[in-house]
mmCIF file of C-alpha atoms and ligand atoms in Angstrom:
data_model
loop_
_atom_site.group_PDB
_atom_site.id
_atom_site.type_symbol
_atom_site.label_atom_id
_atom_site.label_comp_id
_atom_site.label_asym_id
_atom_site.label_seq_id
_atom_site.Cartn_x
_atom_site.Cartn_y
_atom_site.Cartn_z
ATOM 1 C CA MET A 1 -12.324 -12.942 10.236
ATOM 2 C CA ALA A 2 -10.045 -13.083 13.488
ATOM 3 C CA GLU A 3 -12.263 -15.141 14.812
ATOM 4 C CA ALA A 4 -10.721 -17.743 12.407
ATOM 5 C CA VAL A 5 -6.759 -16.093 12.274
ATOM 6 C CA ALA A 6 -7.260 -17.137 16.696
ATOM 7 C CA GLY A 7 -8.849 -21.114 15.657
ATOM 8 C CA ALA A 8 -5.723 -21.464 12.843
ATOM 9 C CA ILE A 9 -2.951 -19.871 16.160
ATOM 10 C CA GLY A 10 -5.201 -22.197 18.324
ATOM 11 C CA ARG A 11 -4.416 -25.563 16.065
ATOM 12 C CA ALA A 12 -0.848 -24.815 15.164
ATOM 13 C CA GLY A 13 -0.749 -27.677 12.214
ATOM 14 C CA ASN A 14 2.518 -27.465 9.855
ATOM 15 C CA PRO A 15 -0.115 -27.550 6.096
ATOM 16 C CA GLY A 16 0.956 -30.347 3.669
ATOM 17 C CA ARG A 17 3.904 -31.650 6.545
ATOM 18 C CA ALA A 18 2.394 -34.822 8.026
ATOM 19 C CA GLY A 19 -0.676 -36.497 7.888
ATOM 20 C CA HIS A 20 -1.894 -35.799 10.906
ATOM 21 C CA ALA A 21 -5.576 -33.788 12.128
ATOM 22 C CA LEU A 22 -3.899 -30.527 12.842
ATOM 23 C CA SER A 23 -2.062 -30.569 9.559
ATOM 24 C CA VAL A 24 -4.795 -31.340 7.636
ATOM 25 C CA ARG A 25 -7.373 -29.038 8.847
ATOM 26 C CA SER A 26 -4.167 -26.699 8.112
ATOM 27 C CA ALA A 27 -3.632 -27.832 4.185
ATOM 28 C CA ARG A 28 -7.303 -27.240 3.895
ATOM 29 C CA ASP A 29 -7.363 -23.631 5.186
ATOM 30 C CA LEU A 30 -4.520 -23.334 2.184
ATOM 31 C CA PHE A 31 -6.996 -25.111 -0.001
ATOM 32 C CA VAL A 32 -10.247 -23.302 0.045
ATOM 33 C CA ALA A 33 -8.158 -19.624 0.405
ATOM 34 C CA ARG A 34 -6.745 -21.048 -3.026
ATOM 35 C CA GLU A 35 -9.749 -21.849 -4.198
ATOM 36 C CA ARG A 36 -11.682 -19.109 -3.064
ATOM 37 C CA LEU A 37 -9.023 -17.213 -5.091
ATOM 38 C CA ALA A 38 -9.512 -18.897 -8.169
ATOM 39 C CA LYS A 39 -13.737 -18.374 -7.361
ATOM 40 C CA LEU A 40 -13.176 -14.614 -6.940
ATOM 41 C CA PHE A 41 -10.331 -14.401 -9.803
ATOM 42 C CA GLY A 42 -12.259 -16.164 -13.084
ATOM 43 C CA ALA A 43 -9.920 -18.856 -13.151
ATOM 44 C CA ARG A 44 -9.885 -22.856 -13.879
ATOM 45 C CA ASP A 45 -6.779 -24.112 -11.228
ATOM 46 C CA SER A 46 -6.381 -22.343 -8.056
ATOM 47 C CA SER A 47 -3.243 -23.826 -7.956
ATOM 48 C CA ARG A 48 -1.805 -21.534 -10.680
ATOM 49 C CA PHE A 49 -2.185 -18.650 -7.791
ATOM 50 C CA VAL A 50 1.140 -18.914 -4.873
ATOM 51 C CA PHE A 51 0.497 -17.334 -1.855
ATOM 52 C CA THR A 52 3.515 -14.857 -1.005
ATOM 53 C CA ALA A 53 3.851 -12.609 2.565
ATOM 54 C CA ASN A 54 2.620 -10.090 -0.373
ATOM 55 C CA ALA A 55 2.299 -8.424 -3.235
ATOM 56 C CA THR A 56 6.225 -7.469 -2.629
ATOM 57 C CA GLU A 57 7.462 -10.676 -2.515
ATOM 58 C CA ALA A 58 5.509 -11.760 -5.265
ATOM 59 C CA LEU A 59 6.362 -9.189 -7.929
ATOM 60 C CA ASN A 60 10.304 -10.265 -7.078
ATOM 61 C CA GLN A 61 8.804 -13.588 -7.577
ATOM 62 C CA ALA A 62 7.301 -12.532 -10.828
ATOM 63 C CA ILE A 63 10.040 -10.545 -12.120
ATOM 64 C CA LYS A 64 12.757 -11.985 -11.219
ATOM 65 C CA GLY A 65 11.467 -15.356 -12.223
ATOM 66 C CA ILE A 66 11.123 -14.016 -15.694
ATOM 67 C CA LEU A 67 13.128 -11.867 -16.311
ATOM 68 C CA ARG A 68 17.214 -13.307 -17.759
ATOM 69 C CA PRO A 69 20.604 -11.410 -18.465
ATOM 70 C CA GLY A 70 20.121 -9.795 -22.156
ATOM 71 C CA ASP A 71 16.151 -9.250 -21.848
ATOM 72 C CA HIS A 72 14.336 -6.258 -22.420
ATOM 73 C CA ALA A 73 11.242 -5.412 -19.862
ATOM 74 C CA VAL A 74 8.506 -2.337 -20.447
ATOM 75 C CA THR A 75 7.292 -0.748 -17.356
ATOM 76 C CA THR A 76 5.308 2.469 -16.719
ATOM 77 C CA SER A 77 6.181 5.979 -14.164
ATOM 78 C CA VAL A 78 3.440 5.495 -12.039
ATOM 79 C CA GLU A 79 4.941 1.604 -10.782
ATOM 80 C CA HIS A 80 5.048 1.400 -6.622
ATOM 81 C CA ASN A 81 8.703 0.467 -5.721
ATOM 82 C CA SER A 82 8.067 -3.280 -5.184
ATOM 83 C CA VAL A 83 7.840 -3.225 -9.091
ATOM 84 C CA MET A 84 10.753 -0.772 -9.962
ATOM 85 C CA ARG A 85 12.966 -2.206 -7.434
ATOM 86 C CA PRO A 86 13.173 -5.485 -8.551
ATOM 87 C CA LEU A 87 13.594 -4.002 -12.244
ATOM 88 C CA ARG A 88 16.750 -2.032 -11.522
ATOM 89 C CA ARG A 89 17.950 -4.804 -10.162
ATOM 90 C CA MET A 90 17.640 -6.968 -12.903
ATOM 91 C CA GLU A 91 19.373 -4.090 -14.526
ATOM 92 C CA GLU A 92 21.864 -5.087 -13.243
ATOM 93 C CA ALA A 93 21.968 -8.344 -14.186
ATOM 94 C CA GLY A 94 22.117 -7.456 -17.972
ATOM 95 C CA VAL A 95 18.062 -6.644 -18.091
ATOM 96 C CA ALA A 96 17.077 -3.334 -19.911
ATOM 97 C CA VAL A 97 14.211 -1.639 -18.356
ATOM 98 C CA THR A 98 12.730 0.947 -20.154
ATOM 99 C CA VAL A 99 9.847 3.281 -18.443
ATOM 100 C CA VAL A 100 7.017 4.391 -20.364
ATOM 101 C CA PRO A 101 5.612 7.955 -19.372
ATOM 102 C CA ALA A 102 2.180 9.005 -17.976
ATOM 103 C CA GLY A 103 0.816 11.775 -18.493
ATOM 104 C CA ARG A 104 -0.292 13.899 -15.359
ATOM 105 C CA ASP A 105 -3.814 12.175 -14.615
ATOM 106 C CA GLY A 106 -1.602 9.094 -14.349
ATOM 107 C CA ALA A 107 -3.118 7.151 -17.279
ATOM 108 C CA VAL A 108 -0.568 5.084 -19.145
ATOM 109 C CA ALA A 109 -1.776 4.984 -22.877
ATOM 110 C CA ALA A 110 -1.472 1.241 -24.074
ATOM 111 C CA LYS A 111 -0.276 2.016 -27.997
ATOM 112 C CA ALA A 112 2.462 4.017 -25.952
ATOM 113 C CA VAL A 113 2.938 0.435 -24.122
ATOM 114 C CA SER A 114 3.322 -1.708 -27.333
ATOM 115 C CA ALA A 115 5.190 0.897 -29.256
ATOM 116 C CA ALA A 116 7.914 0.666 -26.434
ATOM 117 C CA VAL A 117 8.429 -3.505 -27.599
ATOM 118 C CA THR A 118 11.132 -4.551 -29.444
ATOM 119 C CA LYS A 119 12.647 -8.277 -30.266
ATOM 120 C CA ARG A 120 14.115 -8.543 -27.542
ATOM 121 C CA THR A 121 11.165 -7.873 -25.008
ATOM 122 C CA ARG A 122 9.757 -10.618 -22.594
ATOM 123 C CA LEU A 123 8.304 -8.853 -19.941
ATOM 124 C CA VAL A 124 5.420 -6.061 -19.801
ATOM 125 C CA ALA A 125 4.970 -5.285 -16.228
ATOM 126 C CA VAL A 126 2.057 -2.145 -15.123
ATOM 127 C CA VAL A 127 -0.210 -1.465 -12.101
ATOM 128 C CA HIS A 128 -3.546 -2.338 -12.375
ATOM 129 C CA ALA A 129 -4.059 1.136 -10.931
ATOM 130 C CA SER A 130 -1.525 3.537 -9.635
ATOM 131 C CA ASN A 131 -1.526 3.351 -5.913
ATOM 132 C CA VAL A 132 -0.992 7.342 -6.058
ATOM 133 C CA THR A 133 -3.651 8.777 -8.084
ATOM 134 C CA GLY A 134 -6.319 5.845 -8.544
ATOM 135 C CA THR A 135 -6.380 5.862 -12.582
ATOM 136 C CA ILE A 136 -7.001 2.299 -13.410
ATOM 137 C CA GLN A 137 -4.835 1.527 -16.768
ATOM 138 C CA PRO A 138 -5.795 -0.073 -19.663
ATOM 139 C CA VAL A 139 -4.631 -3.351 -18.746
ATOM 140 C CA ALA A 140 -7.131 -5.664 -21.022
ATOM 141 C CA GLU A 141 -5.851 -3.712 -23.745
ATOM 142 C CA ILE A 142 -1.752 -4.348 -23.032
ATOM 143 C CA ALA A 143 -2.118 -7.389 -22.279
ATOM 144 C CA ARG A 144 -3.743 -8.723 -25.602
ATOM 145 C CA ALA A 145 -0.534 -6.837 -27.832
ATOM 146 C CA ALA A 146 1.727 -7.900 -25.237
ATOM 147 C CA ARG A 147 0.546 -11.564 -26.275
ATOM 148 C CA LYS A 148 0.242 -11.097 -29.115
ATOM 149 C CA ALA A 149 3.452 -9.913 -29.184
ATOM 150 C CA GLY A 150 4.817 -13.153 -27.786
ATOM 151 C CA VAL A 151 5.755 -10.789 -24.683
ATOM 152 C CA PHE A 152 4.374 -12.191 -20.889
ATOM 153 C CA THR A 153 2.000 -9.555 -18.879
ATOM 154 C CA LEU A 154 2.670 -9.315 -15.212
ATOM 155 C CA VAL A 155 -0.016 -7.077 -13.401
ATOM 156 C CA ASP A 156 0.704 -5.518 -10.147
ATOM 157 C CA ALA A 157 -3.715 -5.238 -9.031
ATOM 158 C CA SER A 158 -2.836 -3.969 -5.896
ATOM 159 C CA GLN A 159 -5.233 -1.612 -5.429
ATOM 160 C CA THR A 160 -7.267 -3.908 -7.578
ATOM 161 C CA ALA A 161 -7.724 -6.641 -6.544
ATOM 162 C CA GLY A 162 -11.221 -7.206 -4.232
ATOM 163 C CA SER A 163 -12.151 -3.901 -5.426
ATOM 164 C CA LEU A 164 -12.414 -4.356 -9.272
ATOM 165 C CA PRO A 165 -14.137 -7.104 -10.552
ATOM 166 C CA ILE A 166 -11.307 -8.665 -12.762
ATOM 167 C CA SER A 167 -11.228 -11.734 -14.710
ATOM 168 C CA LEU A 168 -8.277 -13.718 -15.687
ATOM 169 C CA SER A 169 -10.635 -16.190 -17.774
ATOM 170 C CA ASP A 170 -11.227 -12.707 -20.178
ATOM 171 C CA MET A 171 -8.022 -11.051 -19.731
ATOM 172 C CA PRO A 172 -5.130 -12.327 -21.605
ATOM 173 C CA VAL A 173 -2.758 -11.738 -18.409
ATOM 174 C CA ASP A 174 0.338 -14.256 -17.624
ATOM 175 C CA LEU A 175 1.004 -12.952 -14.248
ATOM 176 C CA LEU A 176 -1.178 -11.102 -11.064
ATOM 177 C CA ALA A 177 0.023 -10.087 -8.079
ATOM 178 C CA ALA A 178 -1.884 -8.557 -5.324
ATOM 179 C CA PRO A 179 -1.570 -8.237 -0.772
ATOM 180 C CA GLY A 180 -3.923 -9.648 0.627
ATOM 181 C CA HIS A 181 -4.329 -6.845 2.917
ATOM 182 C CA LYS A 182 -5.441 -4.381 0.837
ATOM 183 C CA GLY A 183 -9.169 -4.896 -1.150
ATOM 184 C CA LEU A 184 -8.988 -8.625 -0.212
ATOM 185 C CA LEU A 185 -9.414 -7.301 2.958
ATOM 186 C CA GLY A 186 -7.233 -9.844 4.534
ATOM 187 C CA PRO A 187 -4.961 -9.798 7.822
ATOM 188 C CA GLN A 188 -1.653 -8.381 7.088
ATOM 189 C CA GLY A 189 1.245 -10.830 5.224
ATOM 190 C CA THR A 190 -0.635 -13.218 2.694
ATOM 191 C CA GLY A 191 -1.099 -12.182 -0.788
ATOM 192 C CA PHE A 192 -0.651 -14.023 -4.064
ATOM 193 C CA LEU A 193 0.712 -13.921 -7.842
ATOM 194 C CA PHE A 194 -1.164 -16.012 -10.153
ATOM 195 C CA VAL A 195 0.992 -17.479 -12.072
ATOM 196 C CA ARG A 196 -1.297 -18.699 -15.753
ATOM 197 C CA GLU A 197 -0.527 -22.823 -16.918
ATOM 198 C CA GLY A 198 2.402 -22.773 -19.509
ATOM 199 C CA VAL A 199 4.382 -19.116 -18.221
ATOM 200 C CA PRO A 200 8.006 -20.558 -18.097
ATOM 201 C CA ILE A 201 8.992 -19.380 -14.266
ATOM 202 C CA VAL A 202 11.464 -20.353 -11.980
ATOM 203 C CA PRO A 203 11.567 -20.356 -8.573
ATOM 204 C CA LEU A 204 13.055 -17.501 -6.386
ATOM 205 C CA ILE A 205 13.863 -20.016 -2.907
ATOM 206 C CA GLU A 206 13.771 -23.473 -2.732
ATOM 207 C CA GLY A 207 13.172 -25.649 0.063
ATOM 208 C CA GLY A 208 10.828 -27.512 1.926
ATOM 209 C CA THR A 209 7.377 -28.297 0.229
ATOM 210 C CA GLY A 210 5.735 -31.302 1.809
ATOM 211 C CA SER A 211 5.735 -32.840 -1.536
ATOM 212 C CA ARG A 212 7.997 -35.232 -3.549
ATOM 213 C CA SER A 213 10.245 -34.967 -0.388
ATOM 214 C CA GLU A 214 12.709 -38.063 -1.366
ATOM 215 C CA SER A 215 14.555 -35.791 -4.423
ATOM 216 C CA ASP A 216 16.886 -32.977 -3.756
ATOM 217 C CA LEU A 217 14.788 -30.830 -6.997
ATOM 218 C CA GLN A 218 11.871 -28.672 -6.894
ATOM 219 C CA PRO A 219 9.080 -29.742 -7.393
ATOM 220 C CA ASP A 220 7.548 -28.534 -10.744
ATOM 221 C CA PHE A 221 3.984 -28.530 -10.036
ATOM 222 C CA PHE A 222 1.564 -25.762 -9.204
ATOM 223 C CA PRO A 223 1.608 -24.378 -6.138
ATOM 224 C CA ASP A 224 4.508 -26.198 -5.037
ATOM 225 C CA ALA A 225 7.096 -24.967 -7.227
ATOM 226 C CA LEU A 226 7.236 -21.569 -5.623
ATOM 227 C CA GLU A 227 5.969 -22.474 -2.783
ATOM 228 C CA SER A 228 9.055 -23.488 -0.515
ATOM 229 C CA GLY A 229 8.394 -23.509 3.819
ATOM 230 C CA THR A 230 6.769 -23.297 5.927
ATOM 231 C CA SER A 231 3.059 -21.362 4.606
ATOM 232 C CA ASN A 232 1.649 -18.015 6.759
ATOM 233 C CA SER A 233 -1.249 -20.237 7.481
ATOM 234 C CA VAL A 234 -2.721 -18.933 10.349
ATOM 235 C CA GLY A 235 -3.250 -15.471 7.286
ATOM 236 C CA ILE A 236 -4.585 -17.551 5.089
ATOM 237 C CA ALA A 237 -7.555 -18.931 7.436
ATOM 238 C CA GLY A 238 -8.570 -15.351 7.961
ATOM 239 C CA LEU A 239 -7.791 -14.465 3.866
ATOM 240 C CA GLY A 240 -10.155 -17.341 3.378
ATOM 241 C CA VAL A 241 -12.506 -15.620 5.304
ATOM 242 C CA SER A 242 -12.604 -12.580 3.812
ATOM 243 C CA LEU A 243 -12.899 -13.722 0.543
ATOM 244 C CA ALA A 244 -16.163 -15.647 1.360
ATOM 245 C CA TRP A 245 -17.327 -13.015 2.617
ATOM 246 C CA LEU A 246 -16.100 -11.010 -0.941
ATOM 247 C CA LEU A 247 -17.659 -13.807 -3.221
ATOM 248 C CA ARG A 248 -20.897 -12.933 -1.281
ATOM 249 C CA LYS A 249 -20.787 -9.430 -1.218
ATOM 250 C CA GLY A 250 -19.344 -9.002 -5.336
ATOM 251 C CA VAL A 251 -16.582 -7.116 -6.137
ATOM 252 C CA GLY A 252 -19.028 -5.547 -8.286
ATOM 253 C CA ALA A 253 -21.540 -4.450 -5.406
ATOM 254 C CA VAL A 254 -17.701 -3.431 -3.400
ATOM 255 C CA ARG A 255 -16.979 -1.345 -6.848
ATOM 256 C CA ARG A 256 -20.489 0.235 -7.190
ATOM 257 C CA LYS A 257 -19.641 1.485 -3.677
ATOM 258 C CA GLU A 258 -17.166 3.397 -3.768
ATOM 259 C CA MET A 259 -17.453 5.142 -6.824
ATOM 260 C CA GLU A 260 -20.532 6.854 -4.881
ATOM 261 C CA LEU A 261 -18.136 7.449 -1.839
ATOM 262 C CA LEU A 262 -16.035 8.999 -4.362
ATOM 263 C CA GLU A 263 -18.246 11.057 -6.462
ATOM 264 C CA GLU A 264 -19.043 12.938 -2.923
ATOM 265 C CA LEU A 265 -15.549 12.702 -2.256
ATOM 266 C CA LEU A 266 -14.658 14.292 -5.698
ATOM 267 C CA GLU A 267 -17.597 16.762 -5.858
ATOM 268 C CA GLY A 268 -16.964 17.926 -1.957
ATOM 269 C CA MET A 269 -13.341 18.690 -2.370
ATOM 270 C CA GLY A 270 -14.166 19.795 -5.086
ATOM 271 C CA ARG A 271 -15.046 22.801 -4.189
ATOM 272 C CA ILE A 272 -13.327 23.593 -1.707
ATOM 273 C CA ALA A 273 -10.594 26.596 -2.037
ATOM 274 C CA GLY A 274 -6.876 25.668 -1.404
ATOM 275 C CA VAL A 275 -6.978 22.548 -2.137
ATOM 276 C CA THR A 276 -6.122 20.475 -4.858
ATOM 277 C CA VAL A 277 -7.510 17.212 -6.095
ATOM 278 C CA PHE A 278 -4.516 14.601 -8.835
ATOM 279 C CA GLY A 279 -5.886 11.916 -11.025
ATOM 280 C CA PRO A 280 -9.450 12.005 -13.401
ATOM 281 C CA ARG A 281 -12.852 13.504 -11.766
ATOM 282 C CA ASP A 282 -14.988 10.446 -13.306
ATOM 283 C CA PRO A 283 -15.032 8.436 -10.718
ATOM 284 C CA SER A 284 -15.471 5.555 -13.306
ATOM 285 C CA LEU A 285 -11.782 6.211 -14.108
ATOM 286 C CA ARG A 286 -10.153 5.537 -11.171
ATOM 287 C CA VAL A 287 -10.104 3.075 -8.022
ATOM 288 C CA SER A 288 -10.874 4.869 -4.573
ATOM 289 C CA VAL A 289 -7.161 6.100 -3.049
ATOM 290 C CA VAL A 290 -7.687 9.936 -4.009
ATOM 291 C CA PRO A 291 -3.651 12.591 -3.277
ATOM 292 C CA PHE A 292 -4.325 16.152 -2.868
ATOM 293 C CA LEU A 293 -2.129 18.748 -1.229
ATOM 294 C CA VAL A 294 -3.506 21.988 0.595
ATOM 295 C CA GLU A 295 -2.501 24.991 -0.427
ATOM 296 C CA GLY A 296 0.842 26.065 1.136
ATOM 297 C CA MET A 297 1.101 23.397 3.678
ATOM 298 C CA ASP A 298 3.240 20.339 3.751
ATOM 299 C CA PRO A 299 1.449 17.669 3.249
ATOM 300 C CA VAL A 300 3.131 15.463 6.464
ATOM 301 C CA GLU A 301 1.615 18.475 8.547
ATOM 302 C CA ALA A 302 -1.501 18.147 6.830
ATOM 303 C CA GLY A 303 -2.238 14.604 7.617
ATOM 304 C CA HIS A 304 -1.257 14.891 10.974
ATOM 305 C CA ARG A 305 -3.714 17.824 11.660
ATOM 306 C CA MET A 306 -6.639 15.615 10.238
ATOM 307 C CA GLU A 307 -4.687 12.793 12.828
ATOM 308 C CA LYS A 308 -4.559 14.733 15.710
ATOM 309 C CA ARG A 309 -7.566 17.448 15.093
ATOM 310 C CA PHE A 310 -10.232 15.353 13.419
ATOM 311 C CA GLY A 311 -9.325 11.732 13.981
ATOM 312 C CA ILE A 312 -9.085 11.014 10.357
ATOM 313 C CA LEU A 313 -5.695 8.521 9.378
ATOM 314 C CA VAL A 314 -4.711 9.000 6.215
ATOM 315 C CA ARG A 315 -0.919 8.905 4.108
ATOM 316 C CA SER A 316 0.917 11.687 3.931
ATOM 317 C CA GLY A 317 4.646 11.359 1.231
ATOM 318 C CA LEU A 318 5.206 9.820 -1.313
ATOM 319 C CA HIS A 319 3.568 6.225 -1.355
ATOM 320 C CA CYS A 320 6.528 4.471 -2.357
ATOM 321 C CA SER A 321 5.733 5.178 -5.870
ATOM 322 C CA PRO A 322 8.062 8.671 -6.213
ATOM 323 C CA ASN A 323 7.845 8.042 -9.658
ATOM 324 C CA SER A 324 4.340 8.751 -9.645
ATOM 325 C CA HIS A 325 5.032 11.978 -7.746
ATOM 326 C CA ARG A 326 7.863 13.101 -10.685
ATOM 327 C CA THR A 327 4.778 12.142 -13.123
ATOM 328 C CA LEU A 328 2.451 13.928 -10.582
ATOM 329 C CA GLY A 329 4.718 16.877 -10.257
ATOM 330 C CA THR A 330 4.405 16.750 -6.680
ATOM 331 C CA PHE A 331 8.293 15.323 -5.736
ATOM 332 C CA PRO A 332 9.683 15.142 -3.273
ATOM 333 C CA GLU A 333 6.851 16.011 -0.685
ATOM 334 C CA GLY A 334 4.581 14.233 -2.377
ATOM 335 C CA THR A 335 1.008 14.613 -1.479
ATOM 336 C CA VAL A 336 -1.746 13.385 1.293
ATOM 337 C CA ARG A 337 -4.324 10.867 0.010
ATOM 338 C CA VAL A 338 -7.582 9.791 0.958
ATOM 339 C CA SER A 339 -9.084 6.152 0.320
ATOM 340 C CA PRO A 340 -12.092 5.761 1.482
ATOM 341 C CA GLY A 341 -13.146 1.516 1.337
ATOM 342 C CA PRO A 342 -16.099 -0.596 1.353
ATOM 343 C CA PHE A 343 -17.139 0.058 4.931
ATOM 344 C CA THR A 344 -17.084 3.786 4.470
ATOM 345 C CA THR A 345 -20.245 5.784 4.988
ATOM 346 C CA ARG A 346 -21.696 8.951 3.657
ATOM 347 C CA LYS A 347 -21.452 10.684 7.416
ATOM 348 C CA GLU A 348 -17.460 10.039 6.831
ATOM 349 C CA ILE A 349 -17.130 11.311 3.894
ATOM 350 C CA ALA A 350 -19.206 14.216 4.819
ATOM 351 C CA LEU A 351 -16.988 14.614 8.534
ATOM 352 C CA PHE A 352 -13.946 14.337 5.776
ATOM 353 C CA LEU A 353 -14.942 17.505 4.109
ATOM 354 C CA SER A 354 -15.659 19.606 7.481
ATOM 355 C CA ALA A 355 -12.610 19.018 8.260
ATOM 356 C CA LEU A 356 -10.147 19.844 4.990
ATOM 357 C CA ARG A 357 -12.294 22.730 4.749
ATOM 358 C CA LYS A 358 -11.336 23.817 8.553
ATOM 359 C CA ILE A 359 -7.507 22.812 7.621
ATOM 360 C CA SER A 360 -8.077 24.523 4.622
ATOM 361 C CA SER A 361 -8.893 28.169 5.715
ATOM 362 C CA SER A 362 -7.103 28.014 8.302
ATOM 363 C CA ARG A 363 -3.607 28.239 6.146
ATOM 364 C CA ARG A 364 -5.053 31.482 4.322
HETATM 365 C C1 PLP B 1 0.349 -0.388 -6.362
HETATM 366 C C2 PLP B 1 1.416 -0.986 -5.511
HETATM 367 N N1 PLP B 1 1.759 -2.008 -5.634
HETATM 368 C C3 PLP B 1 2.889 -2.926 -4.355
HETATM 369 C C4 PLP B 1 2.525 -2.644 -3.429
HETATM 370 C C5 PLP B 1 3.186 -2.935 -2.347
HETATM 371 O O1 PLP B 1 2.155 -4.256 -1.426
HETATM 372 P P1 PLP B 1 2.860 -4.985 -0.397
HETATM 373 O O2 PLP B 1 2.926 -3.851 0.556
HETATM 374 O O3 PLP B 1 1.852 -6.116 0.578
HETATM 375 O O4 PLP B 1 4.379 -5.845 -0.523
HETATM 376 C C6 PLP B 1 1.487 -1.464 -2.813
HETATM 377 C C7 PLP B 1 1.266 -1.509 -1.784
HETATM 378 O O5 PLP B 1 0.755 -0.304 -1.401
HETATM 379 C C8 PLP B 1 0.863 -1.124 -3.990
HETATM 380 O O6 PLP B 1 -0.213 -0.146 -3.716
#
């Protein structure tokens, strides 16, 4: 991946902006990555995948591009700020927002989401898996019910894209957002928004697309409708390579590996005195993020000890999702979060467990 990024920096061709070889080469990198996204997510038409700088941009585009004054939106109490903040902003513009509470395990009931839908509801925005508890939400069921009610569904797949098999052919989701740098294993500064054909979305920004340059008006065809300005072709060249790896390996295989590691991790953590683990105990109900607390120790202090004494990098605090922590009862301190990935080994899980045992026993 790093080679692809370095190569793209060296070439510096602006995709779609000229007919010369470097521009064409860069446009090809974008096309290849887009095709791979479509393949990975079981979609027919790759042009419906719009590249963004991250998941936040994709979520803002979806929320602000769909909702209008007088509309109603339904979301959940375990959303990331990149969903909650744009929704709160839309409230100022006359959009009503209902937040459906999740249980203490972070799970949201599909029926509770359906029950919150009214005649004015235009959008249901739900995270596929919480970035705090890892809990997987019943997004297919939520999307099916929303479709029946004539409501669009936006899924924040930031914690599931590349970690959990997702088929857009089987799930009637209208909009799906994800970053390139998490489970898709690509560089930071990349992300995408999938917009299903026929979904009426207004661009967040307008400008140069390299297409229909004779017109003052933004093109209405995809991906150009939502992709203005020079792309991060360098990052996307790298994303294309990580997507190729995922397609070869199979997201199912990544998921199986992460579930094995999770089983070992959850089992081990459950046996350490003074450690509280949040989220479902069953690895099949969650993705690979595990929040925990060490009794009597601030999460920032526990995270600091993990790094300084054991060289293990974890994230402490509210994880940009204060509502999730209110749901868990861990607000305002938050938790420590450990996240094994596809390249984590069983030996590393054992090292983590041993470090956690030492940190926890040092407190009591
Ligand atoms: C569930 C969820 N949504 C959205 C985001 C925002 O992603 P990005 O930083 O790519 O904008 C994150 C990042 O942590 C996340 O975990």
